[in-house]
PDB file of C-alpha atoms in Angstrom:
ATOM      1  CA  VAL A   1      81.483  81.244  81.695  1.00 37.00           C
ATOM      2  CA  LEU A   2      83.055  84.635  81.175  1.00 37.00           C
ATOM      3  CA  GLU A   3      84.068  85.852  77.773  1.00 39.00           C
ATOM      4  CA  ASP A   4      86.224  88.929  77.642  1.00 40.00           C
ATOM      5  CA  GLY A   5      87.235  91.128  74.777  1.00 40.00           C
ATOM      6  CA  ASN A   6      90.539  92.802  74.105  1.00 41.00           C
ATOM      7  CA  CYS A   7      90.786  94.477  77.488  1.00 42.00           C
ATOM      8  CA  ASN A   8      94.534  95.066  77.488  1.00 40.00           C
ATOM      9  CA  GLY A   9      94.517  95.180  81.253  1.00 40.00           C
ATOM     10  CA  LYS A  10      92.040  98.072  81.449  1.00 37.00           C
ATOM     11  CA  ILE A  11      88.393  98.367  82.418  1.00 35.00           C
ATOM     12  CA  CYS A  12      86.315  96.415  79.942  1.00 36.00           C
ATOM     13  CA  VAL A  13      82.880  94.854  79.549  1.00 36.00           C
ATOM     14  CA  VAL A  14      82.665  91.089  79.503  1.00 39.00           C
ATOM     15  CA  GLU A  15      79.738  88.814  78.933  1.00 42.00           C
ATOM     16  CA  ALA A  16      78.545  86.081  81.250  1.00 42.00           C
ATOM     17  CA  ALA A  17      76.855  83.436  79.153  1.00 45.00           C
ATOM     18  CA  ILE A  18      74.015  81.451  80.680  1.00 43.00           C
ATOM     19  CA  ILE A  19      74.471  77.920  79.391  1.00 46.00           C
ATOM     20  CA  ASP A  20      72.935  74.492  79.610  1.00 48.00           C
ATOM     21  CA  PRO A  21      74.962  72.621  82.287  1.00 46.00           C
ATOM     22  CA  LYS A  22      74.338  69.338  80.433  1.00 51.00           C
ATOM     23  CA  SER A  23      75.907  70.616  77.260  1.00 51.00           C
ATOM     24  CA  THR A  24      79.257  69.230  76.161  1.00 50.00           C
ATOM     25  CA  HIS A  25      79.789  72.250  73.919  1.00 49.00           C
ATOM     26  CA  MET A  26      79.500  74.908  76.561  1.00 44.00           C
ATOM     27  CA  LEU A  27      80.117  77.897  74.321  1.00 45.00           C
ATOM     28  CA  SER A  28      77.944  76.766  71.439  1.00 46.00           C
ATOM     29  CA  GLU A  29      75.410  79.434  70.510  1.00 46.00           C
ATOM     30  CA  SER A  30      72.669  76.778  70.287  1.00 43.00           C
ATOM     31  CA  LYS A  31      73.096  75.907  73.959  1.00 45.00           C
ATOM     32  CA  ARG A  32      72.985  79.436  75.301  1.00 42.00           C
ATOM     33  CA  PHE A  33      69.923  80.519  77.220  1.00 41.00           C
ATOM     34  CA  GLY A  34      70.959  84.170  77.339  1.00 44.00           C
ATOM     35  CA  SER A  35      73.707  86.433  78.478  1.00 42.00           C
ATOM     36  CA  ILE A  36      74.260  89.129  81.073  1.00 43.00           C
ATOM     37  CA  PRO A  37      76.668  91.978  80.328  1.00 46.00           C
ATOM     38  CA  LEU A  38      78.998  92.535  83.266  1.00 42.00           C
ATOM     39  CA  GLU A  39      81.449  95.344  83.788  1.00 40.00           C
ATOM     40  CA  ILE A  40      84.547  93.995  85.523  1.00 40.00           C
ATOM     41  CA  GLY A  41      87.513  96.148  86.431  1.00 39.00           C
ATOM     42  CA  PHE A  42      91.022  95.066  85.519  1.00 40.00           C
ATOM     43  CA  SER A  43      93.376  97.685  86.863  1.00 55.00           C
ATOM     44  CA  GLU A  44      96.265  98.887  84.724  1.00 83.00           C
ATOM     45  CA  ARG A  45      99.670  97.372  85.342  1.00 90.00           C
ATOM     46  CA  PRO A  46     101.222  99.317  88.242  1.00 94.00           C
ATOM     47  CA  SER A  47     104.524 101.093  87.775  1.00 93.00           C
ATOM     48  CA  PHE A  48     107.664 100.697  89.844  1.00 92.00           C
ATOM     49  CA  VAL A  49     106.914 104.058  91.432  1.00 91.00           C
ATOM     50  CA  ASP A  50     103.442 102.814  92.399  1.00 93.00           C
ATOM     51  CA  TYR A  51     105.004  99.968  94.374  1.00 94.00           C
ATOM     52  CA  LEU A  52     107.568 102.170  96.102  1.00 91.00           C
ATOM     53  CA  THR A  53     105.042 104.832  97.062  1.00 90.00           C
ATOM     54  CA  GLY A  54     102.639 102.042  98.013  1.00 92.00           C
ATOM     55  CA  GLY A  55     104.941 100.891 100.807  1.00 90.00           C
ATOM     56  CA  CYS A  56     107.103  98.242  99.139  1.00 94.00           C
ATOM     57  CA  LYS A  57     110.405  97.969 101.042  1.00 94.00           C
ATOM     58  CA  VAL A  58     113.572  97.409  99.007  1.00 94.00           C
ATOM     59  CA  GLY A  59     116.482  95.648 100.698  1.00 94.00           C
ATOM     60  CA  LEU A  60     120.085  95.040  99.617  1.00 95.00           C
ATOM     61  CA  THR A  61     122.288  92.020 100.330  1.00 96.00           C
ATOM     62  CA  VAL A  62     125.959  91.799  99.295  1.00 97.00           C
ATOM     63  CA  ALA A  63     128.113  88.770  98.400  1.00 97.00           C
ATOM     64  CA  ILE A  64     131.881  89.051  97.750  1.00 97.00           C
ATOM     65  CA  ASP A  65     134.161  86.686  95.855  1.00 94.00           C
ATOM     66  CA  PHE A  66     137.182  85.573  97.921  1.00 94.00           C
ATOM     67  CA  THR A  67     138.265  82.769  95.596  1.00 91.00           C
ATOM     68  CA  ALA A  68     141.919  82.246  94.649  1.00 91.00           C
ATOM     69  CA  SER A  69     141.238  83.617  91.158  1.00 88.00           C
ATOM     70  CA  ASN A  70     141.540  87.070  92.729  1.00 90.00           C
ATOM     71  CA  GLY A  71     145.222  86.469  93.466  1.00 89.00           C
ATOM     72  CA  ASN A  72     147.177  86.568  96.709  1.00 89.00           C
ATOM     73  CA  PRO A  73     145.877  89.584  98.682  1.00 90.00           C
ATOM     74  CA  MET A  74     149.417  90.173  99.966  1.00 88.00           C
ATOM     75  CA  GLU A  75     150.683  90.841  96.430  1.00 89.00           C
ATOM     76  CA  SER A  76     150.145  94.083  94.545  1.00 88.00           C
ATOM     77  CA  ASP A  77     148.660  92.445  91.434  1.00 89.00           C
ATOM     78  CA  SER A  78     145.798  90.915  93.434  1.00 91.00           C
ATOM     79  CA  LEU A  79     142.330  92.373  93.043  1.00 92.00           C
ATOM     80  CA  HIS A  80     142.100  92.187  96.851  1.00 93.00           C
ATOM     81  CA  TYR A  81     145.441  93.891  97.502  1.00 92.00           C
ATOM     82  CA  TYR A  82     144.991  96.859  99.796  1.00 81.00           C
ATOM     83  CA  ASP A  83     147.196  99.613 101.110  1.00 79.00           C
ATOM     84  CA  ASN A  84     146.463 102.951 102.699  1.00 72.00           C
ATOM     85  CA  GLU A  85     147.364 104.923  99.575  1.00 73.00           C
ATOM     86  CA  LYS A  86     145.279 103.112  96.982  1.00 82.00           C
ATOM     87  CA  HIS A  87     141.998 101.253  97.322  1.00 89.00           C
ATOM     88  CA  ASN A  88     141.677  97.966  95.445  1.00 91.00           C
ATOM     89  CA  ASP A  89     139.049  97.209  92.788  1.00 88.00           C
ATOM     90  CA  TYR A  90     136.690  95.480  95.212  1.00 93.00           C
ATOM     91  CA  TYR A  91     136.831  98.337  97.687  1.00 93.00           C
ATOM     92  CA  ARG A  92     136.157 100.930  94.975  1.00 91.00           C
ATOM     93  CA  ALA A  93     133.316  98.878  93.522  1.00 91.00           C
ATOM     94  CA  LEU A  94     131.744  98.241  96.923  1.00 94.00           C
ATOM     95  CA  ASN A  95     131.976 101.941  97.715  1.00 93.00           C
ATOM     96  CA  SER A  96     130.584 103.292  94.436  1.00 91.00           C
ATOM     97  CA  VAL A  97     128.052 100.537  93.693  1.00 90.00           C
ATOM     98  CA  GLY A  98     127.057 100.352  97.359  1.00 90.00           C
ATOM     99  CA  LYS A  99     126.251 104.061  97.438  1.00 90.00           C
ATOM    100  CA  ILE A 100     124.114 103.717  94.319  1.00 88.00           C
ATOM    101  CA  MET A 101     122.162 100.709  95.542  1.00 86.00           C
ATOM    102  CA  ALA A 102     121.976 101.615  99.239  1.00 87.00           C
ATOM    103  CA  VAL A 103     119.903 104.726  98.509  1.00 84.00           C
ATOM    104  CA  TYR A 104     116.895 102.489  97.935  1.00 82.00           C
ATOM    105  CA  ASP A 105     117.357 100.238 100.958  1.00 85.00           C
ATOM    106  CA  SER A 106     114.617 100.899 103.485  1.00 80.00           C
ATOM    107  CA  ASP A 107     116.604 100.568 106.726  1.00 89.00           C
ATOM    108  CA  GLN A 108     120.227 100.962 105.562  1.00 92.00           C
ATOM    109  CA  ARG A 109     121.172  97.638 107.118  1.00 94.00           C
ATOM    110  CA  PHE A 110     122.787  95.044 104.869  1.00 95.00           C
ATOM    111  CA  PRO A 111     123.776  91.390 105.195  1.00 96.00           C
ATOM    112  CA  VAL A 112     127.312  90.960 103.796  1.00 97.00           C
ATOM    113  CA  TRP A 113     128.432  87.466 102.807  1.00 97.00           C
ATOM    114  CA  GLY A 114     131.539  85.974 101.286  1.00 95.00           C
ATOM    115  CA  PHE A 115     132.220  82.844  99.245  1.00 94.00           C
ATOM    116  CA  GLY A 116     135.215  80.844  98.051  1.00 91.00           C
ATOM    117  CA  VAL A 117     137.103  80.433 101.335  1.00 91.00           C
ATOM    118  CA  LYS A 118     138.180  77.310 103.206  1.00 85.00           C
ATOM    119  CA  HIS A 119     137.527  77.206 106.924  1.00 77.00           C
ATOM    120  CA  GLY A 120     139.035  74.275 108.769  1.00 75.00           C
ATOM    121  CA  GLY A 121     139.755  72.562 105.461  1.00 78.00           C
ATOM    122  CA  ALA A 122     136.113  72.758 104.322  1.00 81.00           C
ATOM    123  CA  LEU A 123     135.076  75.004 101.436  1.00 85.00           C
ATOM    124  CA  ASN A 124     132.623  77.676 102.547  1.00 90.00           C
ATOM    125  CA  ASN A 125     130.588  79.351  99.818  1.00 92.00           C
ATOM    126  CA  CYS A 126     128.405  81.483 102.053  1.00 93.00           C
ATOM    127  CA  PHE A 127     129.833  82.949 105.238  1.00 93.00           C
ATOM    128  CA  GLN A 128     129.131  86.107 107.191  1.00 95.00           C
ATOM    129  CA  CYS A 129     131.603  88.957 106.724  1.00 95.00           C
ATOM    130  CA  GLY A 130     132.194  90.904 109.910  1.00 93.00           C
ATOM    131  CA  ALA A 131     130.812  90.486 113.397  1.00 93.00           C
ATOM    132  CA  GLU A 132     127.234  91.545 112.617  1.00 94.00           C
ATOM    133  CA  ALA A 133     124.567  89.718 110.632  1.00 95.00           C
ATOM    134  CA  GLU A 134     123.548  93.069 109.153  1.00 96.00           C
ATOM    135  CA  VAL A 135     125.911  96.039 108.935  1.00 96.00           C
ATOM    136  CA  LYS A 136     124.971  99.702 108.960  1.00 95.00           C
ATOM    137  CA  GLY A 137     125.456 101.741 105.801  1.00 95.00           C
ATOM    138  CA  VAL A 138     128.093 101.534 103.072  1.00 95.00           C
ATOM    139  CA  ASP A 139     130.838 102.155 105.630  1.00 96.00           C
ATOM    140  CA  GLY A 140     129.657  99.025 107.415  1.00 96.00           C
ATOM    141  CA  ILE A 141     129.899  97.046 104.139  1.00 96.00           C
ATOM    142  CA  LEU A 142     133.488  98.223 103.618  1.00 96.00           C
ATOM    143  CA  LYS A 143     134.451  97.433 107.203  1.00 96.00           C
ATOM    144  CA  ALA A 144     132.934  93.943 106.936  1.00 96.00           C
ATOM    145  CA  TYR A 145     134.852  93.343 103.681  1.00 95.00           C
ATOM    146  CA  LYS A 146     138.204  94.339 105.185  1.00 93.00           C
ATOM    147  CA  SER A 147     137.592  92.219 108.297  1.00 93.00           C
ATOM    148  CA  VAL A 148     137.871  88.998 106.258  1.00 93.00           C
ATOM    149  CA  PHE A 149     141.597  89.463 105.632  1.00 90.00           C
ATOM    150  CA  GLN A 150     142.950  87.868 108.774  1.00 83.00           C
ATOM    151  CA  PRO A 151     145.879  85.482 109.304  1.00 76.00           C
ATOM    152  CA  GLY A 152     144.930  81.980 108.201  1.00 77.00           C
ATOM    153  CA  LEU A 153     142.653  83.077 105.346  1.00 82.00           C
ATOM    154  CA  CYS A 154     142.626  80.266 102.759  1.00 89.00           C
ATOM    155  CA  MET A 155     141.219  81.293  99.381  1.00 89.00           C
ATOM    156  CA  SER A 156     139.960  78.463  97.190  1.00 86.00           C
ATOM    157  CA  ASN A 157     138.375  77.748  93.793  1.00 84.00           C
ATOM    158  CA  PRO A 158     136.098  77.730  91.852  1.00 84.00           C
ATOM    159  CA  ALA A 159     133.539  80.527  92.186  1.00 84.00           C
ATOM    160  CA  ASP A 160     130.155  79.123  93.205  1.00 89.00           C
ATOM    161  CA  PHE A 161     127.134  81.421  93.548  1.00 90.00           C
ATOM    162  CA  THR A 162     124.515  78.818  94.346  1.00 93.00           C
ATOM    163  CA  GLU A 163     124.708  79.070  98.134  1.00 94.00           C
ATOM    164  CA  VAL A 164     124.575  82.865  98.270  1.00 95.00           C
ATOM    165  CA  ILE A 165     121.681  82.852  95.788  1.00 95.00           C
ATOM    166  CA  GLY A 166     119.863  80.342  97.981  1.00 95.00           C
ATOM    167  CA  SER A 167     120.575  82.375 101.115  1.00 96.00           C
ATOM    168  CA  ALA A 168     119.378  85.561  99.423  1.00 96.00           C
ATOM    169  CA  ALA A 169     116.201  83.803  98.276  1.00 96.00           C
ATOM    170  CA  SER A 170     115.501  82.647 101.843  1.00 96.00           C
ATOM    171  CA  TYR A 171     116.190  86.139 103.137  1.00 96.00           C
ATOM    172  CA  ALA A 172     113.873  87.669 100.504  1.00 96.00           C
ATOM    173  CA  SER A 173     111.094  85.235 101.369  1.00 96.00           C
ATOM    174  CA  PHE A 174     111.432  85.963 105.092  1.00 96.00           C
ATOM    175  CA  GLN A 175     111.440  89.727 104.540  1.00 95.00           C
ATOM    176  CA  LEU A 176     108.330  89.514 102.356  1.00 95.00           C
ATOM    177  CA  GLY A 177     106.474  87.518 104.989  1.00 95.00           C
ATOM    178  CA  ALA A 178     107.435  89.995 107.700  1.00 94.00           C
ATOM    179  CA  GLU A 179     106.273  92.970 105.645  1.00 94.00           C
ATOM    180  CA  GLN A 180     103.037  91.305 104.530  1.00 93.00           C
ATOM    181  CA  GLU A 181     102.075  90.972 108.188  1.00 93.00           C
ATOM    182  CA  LYS A 182     102.205  94.788 108.258  1.00 92.00           C
ATOM    183  CA  GLY A 183     100.248  95.095 105.020  1.00 92.00           C
ATOM    184  CA  ASN A 184     103.330  95.931 102.925  1.00 93.00           C
ATOM    185  CA  LEU A 185     105.523  94.214 100.349  1.00 95.00           C
ATOM    186  CA  SER A 186     109.271  93.632 100.295  1.00 96.00           C
ATOM    187  CA  TYR A 187     111.778  93.146  97.472  1.00 96.00           C
ATOM    188  CA  THR A 188     115.431  92.121  97.818  1.00 96.00           C
ATOM    189  CA  ILE A 189     118.435  92.839  95.591  1.00 96.00           C
ATOM    190  CA  LEU A 190     121.442  90.505  95.782  1.00 96.00           C
ATOM    191  CA  LEU A 191     124.667  92.212  94.713  1.00 96.00           C
ATOM    192  CA  ILE A 192     127.442  89.721  93.811  1.00 95.00           C
ATOM    193  CA  LEU A 193     130.972  91.003  93.212  1.00 95.00           C
ATOM    194  CA  THR A 194     133.178  88.449  91.466  1.00 92.00           C
ATOM    195  CA  ALA A 195     136.436  88.207  89.534  1.00 90.00           C
ATOM    196  CA  GLY A 196     135.815  85.171  87.371  1.00 75.00           C
ATOM    197  CA  ASN A 197     133.493  82.747  85.696  1.00 67.00           C
ATOM    198  CA  VAL A 198     131.406  80.114  87.405  1.00 77.00           C
ATOM    199  CA  GLU A 199     132.039  76.536  86.349  1.00 75.00           C
ATOM    200  CA  ASN A 200     128.719  75.094  87.500  1.00 84.00           C
ATOM    201  CA  LEU A 201     126.453  76.964  85.088  1.00 83.00           C
ATOM    202  CA  LYS A 202     123.639  74.404  85.195  1.00 86.00           C
ATOM    203  CA  GLU A 203     123.528  74.435  88.997  1.00 91.00           C
ATOM    204  CA  THR A 204     123.610  78.230  88.970  1.00 89.00           C
ATOM    205  CA  GLN A 205     120.765  78.339  86.442  1.00 88.00           C
ATOM    206  CA  LEU A 206     118.727  76.043  88.672  1.00 90.00           C
ATOM    207  CA  ALA A 207     119.426  78.243  91.697  1.00 92.00           C
ATOM    208  CA  LEU A 208     118.261  81.291  89.736  1.00 91.00           C
ATOM    209  CA  GLU A 209     115.149  79.454  88.544  1.00 91.00           C
ATOM    210  CA  GLN A 210     114.235  78.599  92.125  1.00 92.00           C
ATOM    211  CA  ALA A 211     115.060  82.130  93.284  1.00 94.00           C
ATOM    212  CA  SER A 212     112.743  83.589  90.640  1.00 93.00           C
ATOM    213  CA  GLN A 213     109.831  82.360  92.753  1.00 94.00           C
ATOM    214  CA  VAL A 214     110.619  84.928  95.460  1.00 96.00           C
ATOM    215  CA  PRO A 215     110.912  88.744  95.227  1.00 96.00           C
ATOM    216  CA  LEU A 216     114.606  88.872  94.306  1.00 97.00           C
ATOM    217  CA  SER A 217     116.871  90.449  91.681  1.00 96.00           C
ATOM    218  CA  VAL A 218     120.509  89.362  91.269  1.00 95.00           C
ATOM    219  CA  VAL A 219     123.044  91.945  90.089  1.00 94.00           C
ATOM    220  CA  ILE A 220     126.482  90.511  89.271  1.00 92.00           C
ATOM    221  CA  ILE A 221     129.419  92.937  89.156  1.00 92.00           C
ATOM    222  CA  GLY A 222     132.450  91.716  87.211  1.00 90.00           C
ATOM    223  CA  ILE A 223     135.699  92.875  88.854  1.00 91.00           C
ATOM    224  CA  GLY A 224     138.877  92.948  86.764  1.00 88.00           C
ATOM    225  CA  ASP A 225     139.341  91.909  83.161  1.00 82.00           C
ATOM    226  CA  GLU A 226     138.855  88.139  83.239  1.00 77.00           C
ATOM    227  CA  ASP A 227     136.551  86.056  81.026  1.00 74.00           C
ATOM    228  CA  PHE A 228     132.962  86.771  82.023  1.00 79.00           C
ATOM    229  CA  SER A 229     131.189  84.882  79.236  1.00 74.00           C
ATOM    230  CA  GLY A 230     129.393  82.703  81.772  1.00 71.00           C
ATOM    231  CA  MET A 231     128.023  85.762  83.530  1.00 75.00           C
ATOM    232  CA  GLU A 232     126.776  87.190  80.263  1.00 67.00           C
ATOM    233  CA  PHE A 233     125.045  83.876  79.585  1.00 67.00           C
ATOM    234  CA  LEU A 234     123.321  83.994  82.974  1.00 74.00           C
ATOM    235  CA  ASP A 235     122.136  87.500  82.148  1.00 64.00           C
ATOM    236  CA  GLY A 236     120.192  86.199  79.138  1.00 61.00           C
ATOM    237  CA  ASP A 237     116.428  86.680  79.073  1.00 48.00           C
ATOM    238  CA  ASP A 238     115.821  82.926  79.171  1.00 45.00           C
ATOM    239  CA  SER A 239     118.481  82.124  81.774  1.00 43.00           C
ATOM    240  CA  THR A 240     115.948  80.518  84.116  1.00 43.00           C
ATOM    241  CA  ASN A 241     114.387  78.394  81.371  1.00 45.00           C
ATOM    242  CA  ARG A 242     111.061  79.970  82.294  1.00 47.00           C
ATOM    243  CA  GLY A 243     111.466  83.290  80.543  1.00 48.00           C
ATOM    244  CA  ILE A 244     111.935  85.005  83.913  1.00 66.00           C
ATOM    245  CA  ASP A 245     115.144  87.012  83.945  1.00 84.00           C
ATOM    246  CA  ILE A 246     116.121  88.096  87.460  1.00 92.00           C
ATOM    247  CA  THR A 247     119.815  88.578  86.652  1.00 90.00           C
ATOM    248  CA  GLN A 248     121.801  91.603  85.522  1.00 90.00           C
ATOM    249  CA  PHE A 249     125.540  91.458  84.747  1.00 89.00           C
ATOM    250  CA  VAL A 250     127.724  94.567  84.683  1.00 90.00           C
ATOM    251  CA  ARG A 251     131.480  94.865  84.098  1.00 90.00           C
ATOM    252  CA  TYR A 252     132.662  97.413  86.622  1.00 91.00           C
ATOM    253  CA  ASN A 253     135.628  98.564  84.524  1.00 89.00           C
ATOM    254  CA  ASP A 254     133.382  99.404  81.553  1.00 90.00           C
ATOM    255  CA  TYR A 255     132.020 102.502  83.272  1.00 89.00           C
ATOM    256  CA  ASP A 256     133.993 105.641  84.025  1.00 85.00           C
ATOM    257  CA  ARG A 257     131.069 107.816  85.037  1.00 86.00           C
ATOM    258  CA  GLU A 258     128.838 107.092  87.994  1.00 84.00           C
ATOM    259  CA  SER A 259     125.724 108.085  86.052  1.00 86.00           C
ATOM    260  CA  ASP A 260     126.437 105.450  83.389  1.00 90.00           C
ATOM    261  CA  LEU A 261     127.154 102.840  86.046  1.00 88.00           C
ATOM    262  CA  THR A 262     123.887 103.725  87.760  1.00 88.00           C
ATOM    263  CA  ASP A 263     121.945 103.287  84.524  1.00 88.00           C
ATOM    264  CA  ALA A 264     123.556  99.887  83.906  1.00 89.00           C
ATOM    265  CA  LEU A 265     123.024  98.599  87.436  1.00 87.00           C
ATOM    266  CA  LEU A 266     119.394  99.613  87.681  1.00 87.00           C
ATOM    267  CA  ASP A 267     118.332  98.971  84.102  1.00 89.00           C
ATOM    268  CA  GLU A 268     116.253  95.860  84.755  1.00 91.00           C
ATOM    269  CA  ILE A 269     115.314  95.971  88.440  1.00 93.00           C
ATOM    270  CA  PRO A 270     112.155  98.131  88.162  1.00 93.00           C
ATOM    271  CA  ASP A 271     110.574  95.787  85.586  1.00 94.00           C
ATOM    272  CA  GLN A 272     111.693  92.705  87.518  1.00 94.00           C
ATOM    273  CA  LEU A 273     110.024  93.987  90.684  1.00 96.00           C
ATOM    274  CA  VAL A 274     106.784  94.907  88.936  1.00 95.00           C
ATOM    275  CA  ASP A 275     106.715  91.624  86.983  1.00 94.00           C
ATOM    276  CA  HIS A 276     107.131  89.553  90.122  1.00 95.00           C
ATOM    277  CA  PHE A 277     104.333  91.161  92.107  1.00 95.00           C
ATOM    278  CA  TYR A 278     101.935  91.838  89.243  1.00 94.00           C
ATOM    279  CA  GLN A 279     102.088  88.244  87.971  1.00 92.00           C
ATOM    280  CA  ARG A 280     101.147  87.110  91.472  1.00 92.00           C
ATOM    281  CA  LYS A 281      98.340  89.691  91.717  1.00 92.00           C
ATOM    282  CA  LEU A 282     100.130  91.463  94.572  1.00 93.00           C
ATOM    283  CA  MET A 283      99.225  95.101  94.069  1.00 93.00           C
ATOM    284  CA  PRO A 284     100.721  98.232  95.653  1.00 92.00           C
ATOM    285  CA  GLY A 285      99.295  99.437  98.934  1.00 84.00           C
ATOM    286  CA  GLU A 286      98.061 102.923  99.639  1.00 59.00           C
ATOM    287  CA  THR A 287     100.374 105.723  98.600  1.00 53.00           C
ATOM    288  CA  VAL A 288     102.736 106.691 101.402  1.00 49.00           C
ATOM    289  CA  LYS A 289     102.681 110.390 102.218  1.00 50.00           C
ATOM    290  CA  TYR A 290     105.990 112.203 102.006  1.00 45.00           C
ATOM    291  CA  ASP A 291     107.421 115.609 102.815  1.00 51.00           C
ATOM    292  CA  ALA A 292     108.152 117.342  99.510  1.00 47.00           C
ATOM    293  CA  ALA A 293     110.716 119.563 101.245  1.00 53.00           C
ATOM    294  CA  LYS A 294     112.861 116.490 101.877  1.00 52.00           C
ATOM    295  CA  VAL A 295     112.884 115.230  98.281  1.00 46.00           C
ATOM    296  CA  ARG A 296     116.448 115.235  96.889  1.00 50.00           C
ATOM    297  CA  VAL A 297     116.905 115.906  93.172  1.00 47.00           C
ATOM    298  CA  GLN A 298     120.026 114.382  91.649  1.00 49.00           C
ATOM    299  CA  SER A 299     122.329 116.768  89.782  1.00 54.00           C
ATOM    300  CA  ALA A 300     122.634 116.274  86.031  1.00 50.00           C
ATOM    301  CA  ASP A 301     125.765 114.688  84.613  1.00 47.00           C
ATOM    302  CA  GLY A 302     128.005 116.105  81.881  1.00 50.00           C
ATOM    303  CA  LEU A 303     125.409 115.306  79.239  1.00 41.00           C
ATOM    304  CA  GLY A 304     122.630 116.986  81.161  1.00 42.00           C
ATOM    305  CA  ARG A 305     121.007 113.696  82.142  1.00 38.00           C
ATOM    306  CA  ILE A 306     119.601 112.730  85.500  1.00 39.00           C
ATOM    307  CA  SER A 307     119.874 109.066  86.387  1.00 40.00           C
ATOM    308  CA  SER A 308     116.933 107.758  88.346  1.00 40.00           C
ATOM    309  CA  PHE A 309     116.085 104.366  89.769  1.00 40.00           C
ATOM    310  CA  LEU A 310     112.444 105.389  89.493  1.00 39.00           C
ATOM    311  CA  GLY A 311     112.410 105.427  85.706  1.00 36.00           C
ATOM    312  CA  SER A 312     110.498 107.972  83.646  1.00 31.00           C
ATOM    313  CA  PHE A 313     107.311 109.466  84.970  1.00 27.00           C
TER     314      PHE A 313
END
């Protein structure tokens, strides 16, 4: 039997009590035959930087809302309306948010999915955008998005995230397994861009609860000015009913400056990544060597701040 003190995750001395195996009160002082002091190491909780420099690969997946709540893409008031002179809200969000998030993707290849479209009369809530299963760079994301708008497109309702969350969870699990064979770890970020509320909150909560078992964060970007109360509910700390919050909701129109948008998007991901691996006793690997001459330092914004996905160190 080991008895530890207040170790707080650091190196501490514990005591191994030698007890009478026939005793029903195993920790009773009267049944002890002696004790042996043991020094057991409990390493400090690793930081997000420790995981990144220890070889953890971060991957990005993208899911786009094509439901009818976005409006007819042929009409100028639609969130999907596009002309050569002015990019629509989705395009701008994909471009700006994609550039922020893509920096941390290990191979710059991204699955891009859509939801809320009928194909052959059947509602499809997770379909591949574009000709490739994984596109290259942010330009590839934008090209895949635009490729969906073809004759015969039938936008439907309501918004349903459960299938893309399930697909992202499967993708995250597969990527982790592939990297663990190489002695590394992998973490996936699902970026969902949507214009409206989900109606199946309970089903979405269940999907998030199941997804919390794999290395996955879900970032929901609200496009437009519709009611997003359901999204804000999903972003609650107890949204999975297990106290594991893997969801972050951000209203795109609330942020004028890229630095503020960056802070909002990446506010919770570092802790979510560390929590997932540390709770499962999956520690960072050896620090990856890097060329200091190739390190890029982000310019400060108007307030003299530097936004960093790596947090403070």
